[in-house]
Short mmCIF file of C-alpha atoms in Angstrom, two decimals:
data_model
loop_
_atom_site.label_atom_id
_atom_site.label_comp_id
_atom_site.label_asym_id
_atom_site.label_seq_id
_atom_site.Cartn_x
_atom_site.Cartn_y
_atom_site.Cartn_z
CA UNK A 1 -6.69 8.44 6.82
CA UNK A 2 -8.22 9.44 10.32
CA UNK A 3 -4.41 10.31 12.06
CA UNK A 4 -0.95 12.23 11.14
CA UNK A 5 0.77 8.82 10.50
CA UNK A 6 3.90 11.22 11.86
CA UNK A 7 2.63 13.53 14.79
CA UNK A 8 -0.78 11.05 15.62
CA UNK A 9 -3.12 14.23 15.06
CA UNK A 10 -6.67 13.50 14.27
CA UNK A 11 -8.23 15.66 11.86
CA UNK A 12 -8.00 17.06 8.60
CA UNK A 13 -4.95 16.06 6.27
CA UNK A 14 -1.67 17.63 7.27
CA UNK A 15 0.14 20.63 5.34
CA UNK A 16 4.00 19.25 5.16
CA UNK A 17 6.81 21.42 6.51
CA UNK A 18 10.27 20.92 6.51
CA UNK A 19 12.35 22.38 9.84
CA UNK A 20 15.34 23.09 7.57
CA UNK A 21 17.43 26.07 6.30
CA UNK A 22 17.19 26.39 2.07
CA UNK A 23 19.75 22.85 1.52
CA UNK A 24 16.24 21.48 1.90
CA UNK A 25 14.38 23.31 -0.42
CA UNK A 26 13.22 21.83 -3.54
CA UNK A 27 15.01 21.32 -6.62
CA UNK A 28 12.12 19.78 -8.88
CA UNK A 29 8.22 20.15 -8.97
CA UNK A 30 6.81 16.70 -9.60
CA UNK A 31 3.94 16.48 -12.05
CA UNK A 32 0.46 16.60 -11.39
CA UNK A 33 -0.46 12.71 -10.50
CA UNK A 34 -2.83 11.07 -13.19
CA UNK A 35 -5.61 11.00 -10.62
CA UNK A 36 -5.62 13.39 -7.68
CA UNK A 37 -9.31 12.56 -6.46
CA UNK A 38 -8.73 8.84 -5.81
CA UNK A 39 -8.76 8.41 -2.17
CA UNK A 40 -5.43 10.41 -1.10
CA UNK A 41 -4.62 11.00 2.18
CA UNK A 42 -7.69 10.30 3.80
CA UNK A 43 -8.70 6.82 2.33
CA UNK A 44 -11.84 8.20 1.01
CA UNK A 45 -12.96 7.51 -2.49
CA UNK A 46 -13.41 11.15 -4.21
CA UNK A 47 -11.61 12.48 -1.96
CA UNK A 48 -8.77 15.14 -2.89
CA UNK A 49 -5.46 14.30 -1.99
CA UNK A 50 -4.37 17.40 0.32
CA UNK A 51 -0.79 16.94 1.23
CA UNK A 52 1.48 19.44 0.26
CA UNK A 53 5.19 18.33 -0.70
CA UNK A 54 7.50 21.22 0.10
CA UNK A 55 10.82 19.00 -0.20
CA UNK A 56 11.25 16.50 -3.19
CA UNK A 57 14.50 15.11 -3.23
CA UNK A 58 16.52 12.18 -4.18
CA UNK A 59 17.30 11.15 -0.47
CA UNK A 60 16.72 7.67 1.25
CA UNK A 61 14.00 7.70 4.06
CA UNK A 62 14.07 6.04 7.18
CA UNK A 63 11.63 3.30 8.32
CA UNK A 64 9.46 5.74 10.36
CA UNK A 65 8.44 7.61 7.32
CA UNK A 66 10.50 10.96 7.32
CA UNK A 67 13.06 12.53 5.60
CA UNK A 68 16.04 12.24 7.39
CA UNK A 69 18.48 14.81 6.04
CA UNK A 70 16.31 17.80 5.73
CA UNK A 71 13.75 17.50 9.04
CA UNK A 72 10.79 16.13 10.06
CA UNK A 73 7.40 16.10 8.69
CA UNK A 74 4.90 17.69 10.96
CA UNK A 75 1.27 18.97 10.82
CA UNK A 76 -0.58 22.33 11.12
CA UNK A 77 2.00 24.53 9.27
CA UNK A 78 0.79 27.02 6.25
CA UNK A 79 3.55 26.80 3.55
CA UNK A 80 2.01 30.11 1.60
CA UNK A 81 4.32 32.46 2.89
CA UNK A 82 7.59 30.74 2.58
CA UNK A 83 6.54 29.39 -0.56
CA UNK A 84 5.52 32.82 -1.99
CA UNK A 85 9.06 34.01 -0.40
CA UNK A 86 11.15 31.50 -2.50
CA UNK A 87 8.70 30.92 -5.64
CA UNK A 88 7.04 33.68 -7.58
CA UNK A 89 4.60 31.70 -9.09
CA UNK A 90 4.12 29.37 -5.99
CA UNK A 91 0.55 30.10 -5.68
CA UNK A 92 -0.29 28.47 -9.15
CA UNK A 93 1.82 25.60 -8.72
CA UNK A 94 0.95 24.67 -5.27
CA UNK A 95 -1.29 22.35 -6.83
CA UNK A 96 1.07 20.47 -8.72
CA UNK A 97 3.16 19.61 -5.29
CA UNK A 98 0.72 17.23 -4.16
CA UNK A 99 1.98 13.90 -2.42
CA UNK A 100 1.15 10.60 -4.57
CA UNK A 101 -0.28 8.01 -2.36
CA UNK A 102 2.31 5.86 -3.48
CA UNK A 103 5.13 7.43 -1.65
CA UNK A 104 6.85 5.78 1.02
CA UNK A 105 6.30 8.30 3.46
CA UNK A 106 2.75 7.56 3.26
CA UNK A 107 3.04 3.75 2.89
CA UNK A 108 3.09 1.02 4.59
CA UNK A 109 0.57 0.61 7.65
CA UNK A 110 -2.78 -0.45 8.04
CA UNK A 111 -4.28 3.07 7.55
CA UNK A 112 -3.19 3.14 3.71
CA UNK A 113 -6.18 3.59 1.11
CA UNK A 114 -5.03 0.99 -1.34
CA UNK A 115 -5.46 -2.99 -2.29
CA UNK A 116 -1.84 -4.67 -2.00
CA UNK A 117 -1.37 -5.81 0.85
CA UNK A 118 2.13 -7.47 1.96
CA UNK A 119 1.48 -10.18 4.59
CA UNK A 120 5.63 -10.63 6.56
CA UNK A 121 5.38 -13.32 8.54
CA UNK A 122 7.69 -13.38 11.40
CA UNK A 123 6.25 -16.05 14.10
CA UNK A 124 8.80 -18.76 14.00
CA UNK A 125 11.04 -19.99 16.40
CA UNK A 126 14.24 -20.30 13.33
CA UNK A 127 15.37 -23.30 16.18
CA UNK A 128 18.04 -24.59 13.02
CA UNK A 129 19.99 -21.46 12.98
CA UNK A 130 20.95 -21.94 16.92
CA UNK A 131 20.99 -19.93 19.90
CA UNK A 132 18.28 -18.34 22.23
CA UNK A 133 17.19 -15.25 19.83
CA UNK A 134 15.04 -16.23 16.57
CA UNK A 135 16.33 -15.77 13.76
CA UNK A 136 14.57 -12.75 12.23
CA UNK A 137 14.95 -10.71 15.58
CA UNK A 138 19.25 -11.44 15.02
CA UNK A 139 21.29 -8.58 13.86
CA UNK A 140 22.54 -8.60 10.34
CA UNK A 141 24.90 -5.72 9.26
CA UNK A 142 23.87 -3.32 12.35
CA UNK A 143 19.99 -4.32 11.78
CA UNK A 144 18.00 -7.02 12.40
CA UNK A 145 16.60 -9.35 9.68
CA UNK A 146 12.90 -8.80 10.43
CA UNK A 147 14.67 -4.88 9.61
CA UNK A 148 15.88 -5.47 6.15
CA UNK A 149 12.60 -7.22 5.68
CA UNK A 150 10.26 -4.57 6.39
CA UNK A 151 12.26 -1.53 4.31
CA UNK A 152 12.31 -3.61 1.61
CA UNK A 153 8.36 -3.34 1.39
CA UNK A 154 8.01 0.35 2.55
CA UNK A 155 10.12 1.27 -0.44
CA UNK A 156 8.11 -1.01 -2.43
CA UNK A 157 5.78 1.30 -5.12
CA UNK A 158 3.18 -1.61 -5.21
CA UNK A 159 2.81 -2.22 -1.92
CA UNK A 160 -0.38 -0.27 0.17
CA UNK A 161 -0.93 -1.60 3.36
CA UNK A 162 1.94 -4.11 5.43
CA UNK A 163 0.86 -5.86 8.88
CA UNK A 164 3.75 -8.28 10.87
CA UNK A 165 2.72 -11.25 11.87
CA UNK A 166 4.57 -12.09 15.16
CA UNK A 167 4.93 -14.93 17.74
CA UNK A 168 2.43 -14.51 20.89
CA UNK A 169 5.75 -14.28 22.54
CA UNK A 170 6.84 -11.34 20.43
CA UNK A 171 3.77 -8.80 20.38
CA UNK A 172 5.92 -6.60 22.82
CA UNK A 173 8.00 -6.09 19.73
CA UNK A 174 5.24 -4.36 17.61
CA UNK A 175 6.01 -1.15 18.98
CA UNK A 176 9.49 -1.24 17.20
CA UNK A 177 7.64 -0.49 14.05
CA UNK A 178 5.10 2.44 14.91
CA UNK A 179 2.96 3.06 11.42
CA UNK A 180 2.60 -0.41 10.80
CA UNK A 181 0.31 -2.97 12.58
CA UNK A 182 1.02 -6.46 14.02
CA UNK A 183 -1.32 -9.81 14.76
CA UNK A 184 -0.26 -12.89 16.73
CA UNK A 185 0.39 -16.08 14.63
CA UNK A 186 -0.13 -19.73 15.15
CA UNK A 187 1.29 -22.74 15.91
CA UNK A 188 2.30 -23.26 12.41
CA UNK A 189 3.40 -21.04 9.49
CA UNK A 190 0.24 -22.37 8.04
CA UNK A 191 -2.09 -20.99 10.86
CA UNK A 192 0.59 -17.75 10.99
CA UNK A 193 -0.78 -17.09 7.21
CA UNK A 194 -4.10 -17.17 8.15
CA UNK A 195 -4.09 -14.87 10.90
CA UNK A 196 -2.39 -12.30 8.61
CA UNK A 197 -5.03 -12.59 6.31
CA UNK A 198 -8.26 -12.49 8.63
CA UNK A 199 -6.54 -9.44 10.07
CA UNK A 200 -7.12 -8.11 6.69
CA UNK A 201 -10.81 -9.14 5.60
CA UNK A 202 -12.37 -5.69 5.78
CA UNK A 203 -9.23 -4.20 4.51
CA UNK A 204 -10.69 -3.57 1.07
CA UNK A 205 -7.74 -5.91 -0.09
CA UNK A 206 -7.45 -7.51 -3.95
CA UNK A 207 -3.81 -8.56 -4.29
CA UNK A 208 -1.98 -9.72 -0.92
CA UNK A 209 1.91 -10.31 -1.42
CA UNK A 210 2.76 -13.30 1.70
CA UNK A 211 6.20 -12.96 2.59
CA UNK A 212 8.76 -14.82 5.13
CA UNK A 213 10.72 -12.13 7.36
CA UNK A 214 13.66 -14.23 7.30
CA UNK A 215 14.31 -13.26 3.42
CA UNK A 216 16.09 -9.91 3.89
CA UNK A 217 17.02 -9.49 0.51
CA UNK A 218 14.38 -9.92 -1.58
CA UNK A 219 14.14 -7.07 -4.16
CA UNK A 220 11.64 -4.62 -5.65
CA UNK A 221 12.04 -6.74 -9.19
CA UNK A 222 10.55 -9.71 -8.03
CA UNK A 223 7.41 -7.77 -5.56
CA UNK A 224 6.79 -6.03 -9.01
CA UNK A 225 7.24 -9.44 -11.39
CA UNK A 226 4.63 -10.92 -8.77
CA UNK A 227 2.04 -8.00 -8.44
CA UNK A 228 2.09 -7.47 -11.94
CA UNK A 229 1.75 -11.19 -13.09
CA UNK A 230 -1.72 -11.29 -10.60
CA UNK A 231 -3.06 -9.00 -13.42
CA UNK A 232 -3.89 -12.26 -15.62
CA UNK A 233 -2.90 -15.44 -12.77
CA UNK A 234 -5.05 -15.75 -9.12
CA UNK A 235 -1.50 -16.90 -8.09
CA UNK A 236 2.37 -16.27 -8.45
CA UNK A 237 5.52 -17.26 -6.85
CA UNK A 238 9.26 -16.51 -7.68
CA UNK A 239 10.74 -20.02 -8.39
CA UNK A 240 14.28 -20.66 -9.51
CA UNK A 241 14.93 -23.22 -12.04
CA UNK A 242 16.87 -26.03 -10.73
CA UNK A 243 20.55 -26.85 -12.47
CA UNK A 244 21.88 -29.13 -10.28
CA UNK A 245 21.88 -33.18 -10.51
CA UNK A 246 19.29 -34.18 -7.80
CA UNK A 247 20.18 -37.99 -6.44
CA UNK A 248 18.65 -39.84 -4.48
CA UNK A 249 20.81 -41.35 -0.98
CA UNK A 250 19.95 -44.29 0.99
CA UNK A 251 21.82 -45.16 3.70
CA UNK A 252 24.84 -42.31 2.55
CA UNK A 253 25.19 -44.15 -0.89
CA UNK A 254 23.56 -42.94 -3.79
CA UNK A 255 20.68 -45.11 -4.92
CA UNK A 256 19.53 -43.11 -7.87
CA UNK A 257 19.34 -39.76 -9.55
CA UNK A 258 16.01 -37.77 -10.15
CA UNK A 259 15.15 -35.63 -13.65
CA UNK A 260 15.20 -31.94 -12.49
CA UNK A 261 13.78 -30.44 -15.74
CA UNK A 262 10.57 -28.83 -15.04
CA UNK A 263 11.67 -28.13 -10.83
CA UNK A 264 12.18 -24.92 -9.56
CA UNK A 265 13.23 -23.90 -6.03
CA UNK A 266 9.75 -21.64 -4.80
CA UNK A 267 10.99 -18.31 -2.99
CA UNK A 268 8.91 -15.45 -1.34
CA UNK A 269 6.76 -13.13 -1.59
CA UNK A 270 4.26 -15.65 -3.11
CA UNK A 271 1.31 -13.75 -4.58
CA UNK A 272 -3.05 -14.29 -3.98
CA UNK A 273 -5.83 -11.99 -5.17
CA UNK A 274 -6.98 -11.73 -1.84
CA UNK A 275 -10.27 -13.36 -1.90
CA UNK A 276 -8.91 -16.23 -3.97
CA UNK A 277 -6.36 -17.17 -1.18
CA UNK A 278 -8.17 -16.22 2.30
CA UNK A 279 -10.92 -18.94 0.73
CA UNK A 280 -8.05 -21.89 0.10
CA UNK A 281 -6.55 -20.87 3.98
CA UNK A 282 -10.23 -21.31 5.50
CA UNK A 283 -10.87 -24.72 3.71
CA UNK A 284 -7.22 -26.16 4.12
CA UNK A 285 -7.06 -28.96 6.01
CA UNK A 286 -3.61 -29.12 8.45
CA UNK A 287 -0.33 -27.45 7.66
CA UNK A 288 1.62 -26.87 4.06
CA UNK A 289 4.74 -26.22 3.02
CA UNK A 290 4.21 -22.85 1.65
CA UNK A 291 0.81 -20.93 0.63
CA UNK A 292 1.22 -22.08 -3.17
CA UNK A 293 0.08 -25.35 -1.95
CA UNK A 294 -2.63 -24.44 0.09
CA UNK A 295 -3.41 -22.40 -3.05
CA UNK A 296 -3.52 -25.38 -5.47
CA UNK A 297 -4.96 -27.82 -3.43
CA UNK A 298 -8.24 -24.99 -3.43
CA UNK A 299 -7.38 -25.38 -7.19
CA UNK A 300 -5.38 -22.12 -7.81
CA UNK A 301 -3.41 -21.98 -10.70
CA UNK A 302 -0.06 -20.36 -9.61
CA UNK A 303 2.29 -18.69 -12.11
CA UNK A 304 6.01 -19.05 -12.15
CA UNK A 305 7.83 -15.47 -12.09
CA UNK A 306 12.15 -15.50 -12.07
CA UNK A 307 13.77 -15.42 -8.68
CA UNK A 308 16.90 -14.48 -7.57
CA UNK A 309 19.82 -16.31 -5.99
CA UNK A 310 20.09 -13.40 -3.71
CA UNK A 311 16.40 -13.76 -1.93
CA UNK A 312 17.97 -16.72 0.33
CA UNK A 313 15.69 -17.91 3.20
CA UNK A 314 18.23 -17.35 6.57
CA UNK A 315 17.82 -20.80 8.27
CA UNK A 316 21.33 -21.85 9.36
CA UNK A 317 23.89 -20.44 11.09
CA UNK A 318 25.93 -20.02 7.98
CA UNK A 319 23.22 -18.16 6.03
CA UNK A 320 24.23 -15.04 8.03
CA UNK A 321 27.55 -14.99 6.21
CA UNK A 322 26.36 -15.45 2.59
CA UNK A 323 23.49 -12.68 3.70
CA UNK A 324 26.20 -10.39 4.70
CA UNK A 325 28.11 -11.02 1.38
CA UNK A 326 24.82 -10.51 -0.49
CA UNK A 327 24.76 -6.67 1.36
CA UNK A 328 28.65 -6.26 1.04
CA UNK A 329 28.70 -6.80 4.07
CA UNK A 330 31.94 -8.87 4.28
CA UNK A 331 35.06 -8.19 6.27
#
């Protein structure tokens, strides 16, 4: 990676120091990852990972990448003598604190070195859930959807590179997420898509994840059920099997009732290899309903993966509440 995705240096992989007194010392040595020559820090194949991880702990991290309890990652700073100070046999297992490229620290923006890519598209207007702000820009249990949205994915193992797609109107409102990059949509969620994934062609992507901001709660379960099912399928969605009677109204009398076996209710983060899905956007004719049916109508076969009642799609006012009750949100 050419910059310090924390300070903005250019140069060399940083050395990690924590600014902390010993409560933020370690208390474990991670293992050696499988493959330390893979790209690392710097993007490069064959190139050794060279990030030094002073400070593994079981803590949450903030959406700007650092450790929030113990200090702030910076650059520039030899560990050697504090480490010989606190560790006797720091010298030979300085090697074995090297920083995975899958941590979240290191995750998330457009500078990452691997081939998921999660697409969060965030252009619409949301006019059905009422008032002037859209919806994914409304608070929801002190933070804002698009908020919720974006953490979910930085915490998400699977998950290299993320870029926002955001309204024309909206670009102002990249700079509320600093490591990540944003591109302007379309007119349609359709066109939105697209953008995302042009913005992406010389990304070295293989597996792109395209997700709708205003579903706050999806979990890591389903991103993992649909990254690993596009090990055999070009395609996968989280679906929900349908259990309710469907009918069919005309005039507010029921005229009919429909068979529901075999219907599912399709959720997000549907699932491409990259190539697969950028070629079915370019030859699409119009808008869709979602990207598994540009994907089929390119012939795509799309696998079903479970969903989850609580990955609900915010578009009324009332969604809010249930979201809240989802978090525990409730009063």
């Amino acid at each position: 990676m050419s910059a310090d995705r924390q300070s903005g240096h250019h140069g060399s992989a940083p050395t990690a120091h924590i600014d902390s007194d010993d409560a933020c010392l370690p208390t474990r040595v991670p293992p050696r990852p499988a493959n330390q020559t893979t790209g690392g820090m710097n993007g490069d194949a064959g190139s050794p990972t060279s990030i030094i991880w002073i400070a593994i702990r079981t803590i949450p991290f903030n959406h700007h990448g650092r450790n929030a309890p113990c200090g702030k990652w910076q650059t520039g700073h030899p560990l050697e003598s504090r480490a010989n100070r606190r560790f006797p046999q720091a010298l030979s297992e300085m090697a074995e604190r090297i920083v995975s490229t899958i941590d979240p620290i290191y995750r998330g923006g457009m500078n990452g070195s691997g081939t998921n890519a999660a697409v969060i598209v965030a252009a619409g207007r949301g006019m059905r859930v009422g008032g002037d702000v859209p919806k994914q820009w409304r608070a929801l249990g002190g933070k804002r959807v698009v908020d919720w949205t974006v953490d979910v994915f930085q915490r998400a193992a699977g998950v290299d590179t993320i870029l926002l797609v955001l309204h024309p109107d909206d670009m102002a409102r990249a700079t509320d997420f600093p490591f990540l990059e944003a591109v302007p949509g379309g007119s349609t969620r359709t066109a939105s898509v697209r953008a995302g994934l042009e913005a992406l062609v010389k990304r070295d992507i293989s597996k792109v994840l395209i997700h709708d901001a205003a579903r706050p709660l999806v979990t890591q379960r389903i991103i993992n059920d649909v990254l690993a099912a596009l090990d055999t399928s070009v395609g996968a969605t989280p679906a929900l099997e349908l259990t309710d009677a469907l009918l069919r109204g005309t005039g507010g009398i029921v005229s009919g009732a429909l068979e529901r076996t075999g219907l599912y209710r399709a959720q997000t983060p549907q699932g491409f290899r990259f190539n697969e899905i950028l070629d079915a956007h370019r030859n699409h004719p119009g808008d869709a309903a979602d990207d598994v049916e540009v994907a089929r109508s390119a012939g795509v076969r799309v696998a079903l993966v479970p969903g989850d009642e609580r990955n609900l799609k915010i578009t009324h006012a009332e969604d809010f509440k249930r979201a809240e009750a989802a978090l525990g949100l409730e009063d």
